[in-house]
Short mmCIF file of C-alpha atoms and ligand atoms in Angstrom, two decimals:
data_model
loop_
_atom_site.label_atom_id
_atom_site.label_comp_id
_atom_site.label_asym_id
_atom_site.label_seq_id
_atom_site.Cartn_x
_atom_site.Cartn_y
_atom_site.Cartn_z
CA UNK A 1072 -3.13 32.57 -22.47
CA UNK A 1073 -6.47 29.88 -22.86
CA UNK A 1074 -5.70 27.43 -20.26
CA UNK A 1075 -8.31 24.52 -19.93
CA UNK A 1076 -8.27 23.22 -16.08
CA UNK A 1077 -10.04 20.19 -16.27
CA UNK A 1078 -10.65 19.23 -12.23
CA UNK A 1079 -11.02 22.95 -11.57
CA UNK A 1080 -13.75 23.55 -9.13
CA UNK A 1081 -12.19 21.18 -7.05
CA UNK A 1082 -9.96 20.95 -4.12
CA UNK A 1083 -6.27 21.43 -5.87
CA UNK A 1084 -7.80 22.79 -9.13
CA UNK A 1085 -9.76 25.89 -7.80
CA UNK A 1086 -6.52 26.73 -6.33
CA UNK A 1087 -5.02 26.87 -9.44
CA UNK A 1088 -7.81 28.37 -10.94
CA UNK A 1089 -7.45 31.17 -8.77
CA UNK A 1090 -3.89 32.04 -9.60
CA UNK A 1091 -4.55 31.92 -13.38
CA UNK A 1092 -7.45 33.97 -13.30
CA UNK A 1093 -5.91 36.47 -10.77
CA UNK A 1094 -2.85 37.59 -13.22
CA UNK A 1095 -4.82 37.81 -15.98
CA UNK A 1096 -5.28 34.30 -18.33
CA UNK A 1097 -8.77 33.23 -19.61
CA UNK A 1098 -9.40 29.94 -17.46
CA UNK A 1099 -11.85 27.59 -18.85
CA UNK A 1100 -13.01 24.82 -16.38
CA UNK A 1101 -14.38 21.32 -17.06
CA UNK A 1102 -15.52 19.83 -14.19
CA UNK A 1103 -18.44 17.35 -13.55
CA UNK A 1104 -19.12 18.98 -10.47
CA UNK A 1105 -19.73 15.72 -8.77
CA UNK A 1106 -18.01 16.26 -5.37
CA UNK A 1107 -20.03 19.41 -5.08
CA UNK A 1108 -23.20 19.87 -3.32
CA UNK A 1109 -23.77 22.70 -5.15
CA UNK A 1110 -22.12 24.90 -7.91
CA UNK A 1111 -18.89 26.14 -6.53
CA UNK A 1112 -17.75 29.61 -6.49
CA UNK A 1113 -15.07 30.03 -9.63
CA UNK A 1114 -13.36 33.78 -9.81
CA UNK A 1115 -15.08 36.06 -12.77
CA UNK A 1116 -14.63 35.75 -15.91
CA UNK A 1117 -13.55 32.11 -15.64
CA UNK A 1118 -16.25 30.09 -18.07
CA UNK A 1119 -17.73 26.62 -16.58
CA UNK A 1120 -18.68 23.95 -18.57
CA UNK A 1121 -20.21 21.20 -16.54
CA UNK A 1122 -19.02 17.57 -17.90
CA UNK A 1123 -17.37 14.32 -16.95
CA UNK A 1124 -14.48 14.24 -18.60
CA UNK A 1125 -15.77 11.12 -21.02
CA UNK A 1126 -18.68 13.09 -22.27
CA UNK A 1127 -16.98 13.82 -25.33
CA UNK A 1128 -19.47 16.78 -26.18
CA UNK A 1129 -17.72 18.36 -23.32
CA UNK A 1130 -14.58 17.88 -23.64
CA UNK A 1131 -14.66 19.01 -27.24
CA UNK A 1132 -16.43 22.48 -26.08
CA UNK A 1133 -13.75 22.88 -23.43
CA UNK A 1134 -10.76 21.91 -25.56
CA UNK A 1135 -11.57 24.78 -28.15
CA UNK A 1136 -8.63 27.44 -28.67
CA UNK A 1137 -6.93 26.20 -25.60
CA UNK A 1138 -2.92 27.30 -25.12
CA UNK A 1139 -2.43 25.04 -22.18
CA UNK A 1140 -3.84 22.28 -20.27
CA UNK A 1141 -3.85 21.61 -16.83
CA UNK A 1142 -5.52 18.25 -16.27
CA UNK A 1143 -6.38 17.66 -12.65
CA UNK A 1144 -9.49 15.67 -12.93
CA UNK A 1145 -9.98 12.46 -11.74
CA UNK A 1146 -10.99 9.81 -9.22
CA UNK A 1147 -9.03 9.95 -5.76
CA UNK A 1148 -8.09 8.28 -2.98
CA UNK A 1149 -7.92 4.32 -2.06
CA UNK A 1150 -11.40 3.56 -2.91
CA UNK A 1151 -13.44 1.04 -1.10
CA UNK A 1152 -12.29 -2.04 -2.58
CA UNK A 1153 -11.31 -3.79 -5.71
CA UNK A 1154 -14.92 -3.36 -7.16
CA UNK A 1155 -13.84 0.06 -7.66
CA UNK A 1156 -11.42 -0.86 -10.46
CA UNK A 1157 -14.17 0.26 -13.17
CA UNK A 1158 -14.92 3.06 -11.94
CA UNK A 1159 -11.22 4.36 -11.40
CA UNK A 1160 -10.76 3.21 -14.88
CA UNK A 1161 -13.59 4.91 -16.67
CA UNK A 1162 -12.86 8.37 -14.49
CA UNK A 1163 -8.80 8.11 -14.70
CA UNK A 1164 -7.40 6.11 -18.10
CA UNK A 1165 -10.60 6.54 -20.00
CA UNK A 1166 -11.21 10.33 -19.14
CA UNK A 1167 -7.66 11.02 -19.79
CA UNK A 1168 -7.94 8.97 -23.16
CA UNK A 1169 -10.92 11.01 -24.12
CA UNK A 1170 -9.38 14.37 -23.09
CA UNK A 1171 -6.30 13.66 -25.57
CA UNK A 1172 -7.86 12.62 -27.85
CA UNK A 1173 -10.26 15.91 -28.23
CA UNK A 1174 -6.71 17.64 -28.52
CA UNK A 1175 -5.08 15.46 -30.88
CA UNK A 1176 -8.24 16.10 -33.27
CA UNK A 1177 -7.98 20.05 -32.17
CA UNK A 1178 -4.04 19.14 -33.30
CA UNK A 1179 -2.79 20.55 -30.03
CA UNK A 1180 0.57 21.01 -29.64
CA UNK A 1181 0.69 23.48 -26.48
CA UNK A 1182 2.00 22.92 -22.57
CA UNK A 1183 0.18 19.87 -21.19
CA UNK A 1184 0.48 19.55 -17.29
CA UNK A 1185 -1.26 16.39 -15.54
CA UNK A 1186 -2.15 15.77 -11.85
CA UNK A 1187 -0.09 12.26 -10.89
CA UNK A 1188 0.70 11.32 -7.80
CA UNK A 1189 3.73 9.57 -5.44
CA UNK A 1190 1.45 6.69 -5.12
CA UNK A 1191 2.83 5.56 -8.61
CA UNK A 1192 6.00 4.73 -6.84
CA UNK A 1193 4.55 1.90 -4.30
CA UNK A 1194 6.70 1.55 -1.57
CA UNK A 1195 9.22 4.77 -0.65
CA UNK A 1196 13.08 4.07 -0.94
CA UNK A 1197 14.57 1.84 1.12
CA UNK A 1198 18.01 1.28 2.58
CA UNK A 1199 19.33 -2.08 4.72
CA UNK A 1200 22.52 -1.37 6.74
CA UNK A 1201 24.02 -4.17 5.26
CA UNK A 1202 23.14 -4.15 1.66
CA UNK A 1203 22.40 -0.76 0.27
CA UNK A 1204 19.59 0.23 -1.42
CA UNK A 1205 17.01 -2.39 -1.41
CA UNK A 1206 13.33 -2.78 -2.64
CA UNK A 1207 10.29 -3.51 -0.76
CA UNK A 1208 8.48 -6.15 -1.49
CA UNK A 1209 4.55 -5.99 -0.71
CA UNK A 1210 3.79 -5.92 3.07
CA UNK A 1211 2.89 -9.57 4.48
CA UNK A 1212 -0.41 -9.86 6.74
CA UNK A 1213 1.37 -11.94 8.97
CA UNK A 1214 3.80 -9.03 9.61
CA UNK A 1215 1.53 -6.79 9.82
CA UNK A 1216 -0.38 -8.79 12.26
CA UNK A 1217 2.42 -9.04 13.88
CA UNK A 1218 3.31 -5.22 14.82
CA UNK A 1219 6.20 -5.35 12.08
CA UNK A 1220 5.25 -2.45 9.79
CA UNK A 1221 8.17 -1.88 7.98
CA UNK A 1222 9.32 -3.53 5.32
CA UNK A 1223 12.56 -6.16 5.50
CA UNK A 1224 15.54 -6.46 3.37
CA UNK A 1225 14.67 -9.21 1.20
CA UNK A 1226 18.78 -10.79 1.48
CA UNK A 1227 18.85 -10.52 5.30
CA UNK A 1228 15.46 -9.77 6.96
CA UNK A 1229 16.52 -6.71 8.78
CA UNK A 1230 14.21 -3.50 9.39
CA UNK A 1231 14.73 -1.30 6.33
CA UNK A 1232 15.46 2.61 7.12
CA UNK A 1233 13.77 5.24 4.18
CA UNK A 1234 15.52 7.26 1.87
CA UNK A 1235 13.96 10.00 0.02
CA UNK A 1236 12.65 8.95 -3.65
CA UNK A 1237 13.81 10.28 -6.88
CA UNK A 1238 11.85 10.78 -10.23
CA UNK A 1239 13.67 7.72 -11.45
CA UNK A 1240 12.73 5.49 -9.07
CA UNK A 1241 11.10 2.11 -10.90
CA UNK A 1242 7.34 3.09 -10.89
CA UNK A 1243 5.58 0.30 -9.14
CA UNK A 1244 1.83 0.89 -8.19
CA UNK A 1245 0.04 -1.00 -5.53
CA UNK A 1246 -3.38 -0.19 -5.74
CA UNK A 1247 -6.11 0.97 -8.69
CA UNK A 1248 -5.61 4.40 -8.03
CA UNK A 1249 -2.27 4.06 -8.20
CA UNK A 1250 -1.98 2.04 -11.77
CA UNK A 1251 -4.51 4.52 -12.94
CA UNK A 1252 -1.92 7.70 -12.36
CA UNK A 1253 0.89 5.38 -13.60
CA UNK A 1254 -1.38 5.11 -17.05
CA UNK A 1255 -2.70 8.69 -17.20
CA UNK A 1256 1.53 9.80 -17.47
CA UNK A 1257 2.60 7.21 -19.75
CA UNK A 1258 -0.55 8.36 -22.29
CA UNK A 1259 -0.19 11.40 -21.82
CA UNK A 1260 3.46 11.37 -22.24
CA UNK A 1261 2.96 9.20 -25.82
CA UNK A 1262 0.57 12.20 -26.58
CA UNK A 1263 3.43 14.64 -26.36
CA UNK A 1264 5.91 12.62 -28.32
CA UNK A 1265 2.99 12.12 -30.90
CA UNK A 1266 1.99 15.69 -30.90
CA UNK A 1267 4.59 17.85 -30.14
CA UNK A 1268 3.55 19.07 -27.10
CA UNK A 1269 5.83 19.58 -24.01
CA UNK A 1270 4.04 17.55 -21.18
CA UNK A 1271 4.83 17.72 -17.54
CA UNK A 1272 3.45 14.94 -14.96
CA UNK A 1273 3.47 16.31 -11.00
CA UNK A 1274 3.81 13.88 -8.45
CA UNK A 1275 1.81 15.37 -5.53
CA UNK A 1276 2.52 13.82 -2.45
CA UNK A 1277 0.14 14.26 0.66
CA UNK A 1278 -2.03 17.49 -0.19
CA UNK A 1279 -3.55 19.36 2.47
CA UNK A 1280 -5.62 22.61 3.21
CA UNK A 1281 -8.22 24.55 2.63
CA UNK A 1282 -11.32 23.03 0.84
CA UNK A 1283 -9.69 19.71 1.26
CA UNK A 1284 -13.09 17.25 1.00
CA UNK A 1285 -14.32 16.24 4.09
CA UNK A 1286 -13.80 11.90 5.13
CA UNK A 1287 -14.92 9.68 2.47
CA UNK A 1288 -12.88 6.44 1.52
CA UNK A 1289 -11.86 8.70 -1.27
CA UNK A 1290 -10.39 11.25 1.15
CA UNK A 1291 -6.61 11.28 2.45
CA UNK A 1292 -5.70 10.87 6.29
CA UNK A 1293 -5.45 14.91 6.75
CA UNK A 1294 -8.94 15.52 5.95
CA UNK A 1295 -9.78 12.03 7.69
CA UNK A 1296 -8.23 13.46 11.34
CA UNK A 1297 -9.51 17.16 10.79
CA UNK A 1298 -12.71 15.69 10.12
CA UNK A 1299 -13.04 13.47 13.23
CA UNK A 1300 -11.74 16.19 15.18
CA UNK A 1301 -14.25 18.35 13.98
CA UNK A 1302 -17.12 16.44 14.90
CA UNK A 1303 -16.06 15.89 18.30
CA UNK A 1304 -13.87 12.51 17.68
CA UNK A 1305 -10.13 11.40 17.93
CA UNK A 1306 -7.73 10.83 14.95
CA UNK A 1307 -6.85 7.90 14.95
CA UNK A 1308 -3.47 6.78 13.64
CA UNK A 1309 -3.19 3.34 12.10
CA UNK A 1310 0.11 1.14 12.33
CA UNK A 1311 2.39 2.38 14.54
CA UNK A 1312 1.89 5.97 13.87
CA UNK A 1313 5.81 6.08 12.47
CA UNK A 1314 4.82 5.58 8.82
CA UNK A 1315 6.22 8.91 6.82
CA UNK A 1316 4.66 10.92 4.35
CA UNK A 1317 5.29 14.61 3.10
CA UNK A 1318 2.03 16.69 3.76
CA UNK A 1319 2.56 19.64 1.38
CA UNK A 1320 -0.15 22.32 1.41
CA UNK A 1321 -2.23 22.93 -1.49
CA UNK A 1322 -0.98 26.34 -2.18
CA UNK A 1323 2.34 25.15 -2.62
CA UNK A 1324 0.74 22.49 -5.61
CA UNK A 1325 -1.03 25.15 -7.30
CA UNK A 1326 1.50 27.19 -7.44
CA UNK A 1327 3.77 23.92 -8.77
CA UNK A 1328 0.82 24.18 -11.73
CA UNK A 1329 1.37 27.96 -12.45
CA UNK A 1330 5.66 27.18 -12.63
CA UNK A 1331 4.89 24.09 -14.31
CA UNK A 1332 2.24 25.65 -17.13
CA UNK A 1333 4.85 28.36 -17.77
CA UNK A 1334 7.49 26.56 -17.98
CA UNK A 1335 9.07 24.16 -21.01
CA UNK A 1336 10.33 21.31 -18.94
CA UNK A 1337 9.33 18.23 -20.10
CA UNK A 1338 9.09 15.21 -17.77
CA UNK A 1339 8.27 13.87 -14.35
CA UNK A 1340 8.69 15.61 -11.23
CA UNK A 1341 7.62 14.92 -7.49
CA UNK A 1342 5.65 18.04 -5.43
CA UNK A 1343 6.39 17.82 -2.19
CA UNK A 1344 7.13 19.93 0.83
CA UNK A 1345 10.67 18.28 1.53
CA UNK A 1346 10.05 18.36 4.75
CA UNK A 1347 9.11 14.72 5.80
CA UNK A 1348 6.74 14.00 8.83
CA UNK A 1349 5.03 10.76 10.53
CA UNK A 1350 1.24 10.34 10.29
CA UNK A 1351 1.45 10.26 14.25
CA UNK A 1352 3.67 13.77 14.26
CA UNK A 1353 0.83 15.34 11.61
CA UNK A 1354 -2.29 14.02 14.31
CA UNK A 1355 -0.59 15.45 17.08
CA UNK A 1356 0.14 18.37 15.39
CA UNK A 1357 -3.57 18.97 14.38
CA UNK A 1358 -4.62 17.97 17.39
CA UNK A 1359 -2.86 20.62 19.24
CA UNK A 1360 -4.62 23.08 17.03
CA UNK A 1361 -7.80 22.43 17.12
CA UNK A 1362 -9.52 23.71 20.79
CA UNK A 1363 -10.54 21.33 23.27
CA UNK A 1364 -9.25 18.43 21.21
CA UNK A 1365 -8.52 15.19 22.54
CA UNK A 1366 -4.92 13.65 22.24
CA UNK A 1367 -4.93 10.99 19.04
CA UNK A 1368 -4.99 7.51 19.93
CA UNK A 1369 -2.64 4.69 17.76
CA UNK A 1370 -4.51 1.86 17.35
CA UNK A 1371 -1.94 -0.49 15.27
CA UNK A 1372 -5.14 -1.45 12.58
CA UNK A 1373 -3.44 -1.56 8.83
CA UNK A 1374 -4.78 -1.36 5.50
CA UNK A 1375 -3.11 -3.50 3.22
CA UNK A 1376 -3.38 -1.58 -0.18
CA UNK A 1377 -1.41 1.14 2.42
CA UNK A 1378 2.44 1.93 1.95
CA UNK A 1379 4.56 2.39 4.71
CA UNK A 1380 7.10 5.13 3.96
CA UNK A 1381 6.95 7.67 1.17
CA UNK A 1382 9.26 10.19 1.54
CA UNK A 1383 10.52 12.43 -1.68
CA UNK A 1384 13.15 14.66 -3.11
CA UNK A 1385 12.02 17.95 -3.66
CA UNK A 1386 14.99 18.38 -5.79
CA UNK A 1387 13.95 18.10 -9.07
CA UNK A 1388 11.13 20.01 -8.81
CA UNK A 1389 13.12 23.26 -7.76
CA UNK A 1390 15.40 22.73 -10.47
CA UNK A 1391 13.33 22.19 -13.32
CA UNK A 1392 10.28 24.06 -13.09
CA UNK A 1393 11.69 26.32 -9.92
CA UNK A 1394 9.25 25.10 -7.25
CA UNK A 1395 10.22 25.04 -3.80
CA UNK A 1396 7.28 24.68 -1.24
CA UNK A 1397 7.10 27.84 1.33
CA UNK A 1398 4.63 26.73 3.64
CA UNK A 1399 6.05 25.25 6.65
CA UNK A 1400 4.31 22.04 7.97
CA UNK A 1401 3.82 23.63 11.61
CA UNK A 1402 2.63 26.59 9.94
CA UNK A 1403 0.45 24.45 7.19
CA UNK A 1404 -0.93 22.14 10.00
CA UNK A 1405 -2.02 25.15 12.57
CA UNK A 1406 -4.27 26.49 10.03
CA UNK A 1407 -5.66 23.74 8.83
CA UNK A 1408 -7.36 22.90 12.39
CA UNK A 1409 -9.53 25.58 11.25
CA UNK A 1410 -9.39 26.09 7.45
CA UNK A 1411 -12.92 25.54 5.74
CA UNK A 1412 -13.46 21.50 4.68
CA UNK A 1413 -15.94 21.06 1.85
C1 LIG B 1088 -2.53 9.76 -0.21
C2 LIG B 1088 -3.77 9.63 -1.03
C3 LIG B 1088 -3.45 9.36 -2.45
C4 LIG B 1088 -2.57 10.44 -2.97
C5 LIG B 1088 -1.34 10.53 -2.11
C6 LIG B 1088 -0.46 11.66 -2.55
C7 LIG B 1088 -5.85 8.78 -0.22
C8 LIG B 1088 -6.60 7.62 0.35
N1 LIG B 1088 -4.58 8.56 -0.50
O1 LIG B 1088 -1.90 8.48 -0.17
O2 LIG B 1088 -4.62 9.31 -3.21
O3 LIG B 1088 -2.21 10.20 -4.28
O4 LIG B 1088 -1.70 10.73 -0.76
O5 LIG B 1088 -1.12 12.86 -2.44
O6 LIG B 1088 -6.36 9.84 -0.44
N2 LIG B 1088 -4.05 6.54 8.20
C9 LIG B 1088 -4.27 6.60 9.57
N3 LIG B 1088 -5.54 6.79 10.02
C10 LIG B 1088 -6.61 6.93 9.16
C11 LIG B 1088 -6.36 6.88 7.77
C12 LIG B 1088 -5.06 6.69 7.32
O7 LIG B 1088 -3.36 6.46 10.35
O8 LIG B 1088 -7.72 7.14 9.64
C13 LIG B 1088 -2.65 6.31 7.73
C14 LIG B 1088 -2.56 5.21 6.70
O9 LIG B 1088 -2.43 3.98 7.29
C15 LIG B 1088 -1.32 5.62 5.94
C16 LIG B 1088 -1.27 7.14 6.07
O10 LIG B 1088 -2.17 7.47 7.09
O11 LIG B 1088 -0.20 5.08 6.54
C17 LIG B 1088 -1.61 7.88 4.82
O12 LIG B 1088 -2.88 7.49 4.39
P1 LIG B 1088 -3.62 8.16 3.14
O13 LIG B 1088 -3.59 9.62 3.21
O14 LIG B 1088 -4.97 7.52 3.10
O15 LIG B 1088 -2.85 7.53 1.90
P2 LIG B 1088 -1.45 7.81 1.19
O16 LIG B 1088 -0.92 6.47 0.86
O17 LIG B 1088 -0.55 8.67 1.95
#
């Protein structure tokens, strides 16, 4: 099989790169190459072509006898600030624009998997004792201010408790990033009902592990705490430290892509460990890893564009495409004190 991984000399696409190489498919990469100090090392034979993903030269090139896709490339993280909305845009809706529409002139009609992301949910699931499933409404920066972190039921103001989030929860992004993956499913999704082709979207949650990039206000709190304890600082946590996320380890997504490429299963699905943790559990944990480390302070600071709980099913995932995640986060987090950054 041709497989085109677009993303794939970076953090979650060499991983996948790796696999598809190692049993045997011809792996073509398009990557721009610009989170890379220098050229990365990609398994033999797999061919590199160098290219953002709207330099349409590029994309054509890479897009040439292709089987599958695997589209991983694209602008991370929470950005700086609003002014990043172009650039999100250009990298994210444009780039995926530009990709499909190099394959709906090659008339592709073959497996299409895309990178998307729990963020495209907003706020987690939420339950009030009193009325049942509820949904969050945006935090407040009074409340937050104020120490209250998690969200309130909007009938009787009482704290809301999480419940694990299905694929068909409303999607309901709350920053650029987030519309951006919300965009890059929906097109790609219209491609496959245009085209034929069977198109998967994987949610990742909270990705961590080896050649995770180092702290940038692209990068996600894992690398942000292994980075600071690296060069001799302290993670710390933000809020309360009780805010939940699932940190599932990147060979457990690339893997997801390998099921997900070779599978026929058409639709959404989240990627997750199942195995929920706090952001004050996963410093502590790290911390304990890492030699000499101090203990991580909470400093009750917020970010606005932040969520508060995201916590998912892994349920679908096994049953559609078989995924289950094997690495265990005690396991996950004690090597990542030491894996490699980049
Ligand atoms: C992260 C990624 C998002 C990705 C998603 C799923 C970033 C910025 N966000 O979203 O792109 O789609 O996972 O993989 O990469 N925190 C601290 N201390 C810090 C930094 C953050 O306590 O120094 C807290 C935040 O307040 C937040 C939590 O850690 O509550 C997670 O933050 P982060 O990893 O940045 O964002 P996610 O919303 O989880």
């Amino acid at each position: 099989m041709r497989v085109l991984v677009t993303g794939g000399a970076g953090f979650i696409g060499g991983g996948i790169v790796e696999r598809l190489a190692a049993r045997g498919d011809r792996v073509v990469v398009l990557d721009s190459l610009t989170a890379h100090e220098k050229a990365p090392d990609l398994p033999d034979p797999v061919e590199l072509i160098v290219g953002d993903l709207n330099d349409e030269d590029a994309v054509r090139n890479a897009t040439e006898g292709v089987d599958a896709v695997c589209h991983q490339a694209a602008r991370v993280g929470l950005g700086v600030d609003f002014d990043d909305v172009t650039g999100y845009v250009a990298d994210n809706d444009l780039g995926t624009a530009t990709l499909l529409r190099a394959l709906w002139r090659r008339s592709f009609a073959g497996r299409l998997v895309v990178a998307s992301s729990m963020v495209v949910y907003g706020e987690g699931r939420y339950r009030c004792p009193e009325h049942g499933d509820v949904r969050a409404e945006p935090r407040r920066r009074a409340d937050l201010d104020a120490g209250r972190f998690d969200p309130r039921c909007p009938h009787c103001g009482t704290a809301l408790a999480w419940a694990t989030v299905t694929e068909e929860a409303p999607l309901d992004p709350r920053n650029v990033y987030a519309a951006t993956k919300v965009h890059t499913e929906h097109l790609a999704f219209l491609y496959g009902r245009e085209s034929g082709a069977r198109v998967c979207a994987l949610r990742y949650h909270n990705v961590y592990g080896p050649r995770m990039p180092r702290d940038t206000p692209y990068a996600g709190v894992a690398s942000i705490f292994r980075s600071a304890l690296e060069s001799g600082g302290v993670p710390r946590v933000f809020e309360d430290g009780a805010q939940t996320r699932d940190f599932v380890h990147v060979h457990d997504v690339a893997r997801a892509n390998v099921l997900a490429l070779d599978s026929d299963w058409t639709g959404a699905c989240n990627v997750a460990s199942g195995e929920p943790h706090t952001v004050g559990d996963m410093a502590r944990a790290l911390a304990a890893a890492f030699p000499g480390a101090p203990e991580p302070v909470v400093t009750g600071e917020y970010r606005l564009g932040d969520v508060r709980h995201v916590v998912a099913s892994p349920d679908l995932a096994a049953a559609a495409i078989g995924f289950r995640a094997e690495t265990a986060f005690a396991d996950g987090m004690r090597a990542f004190a030491s894996d490699p950054l980049r």
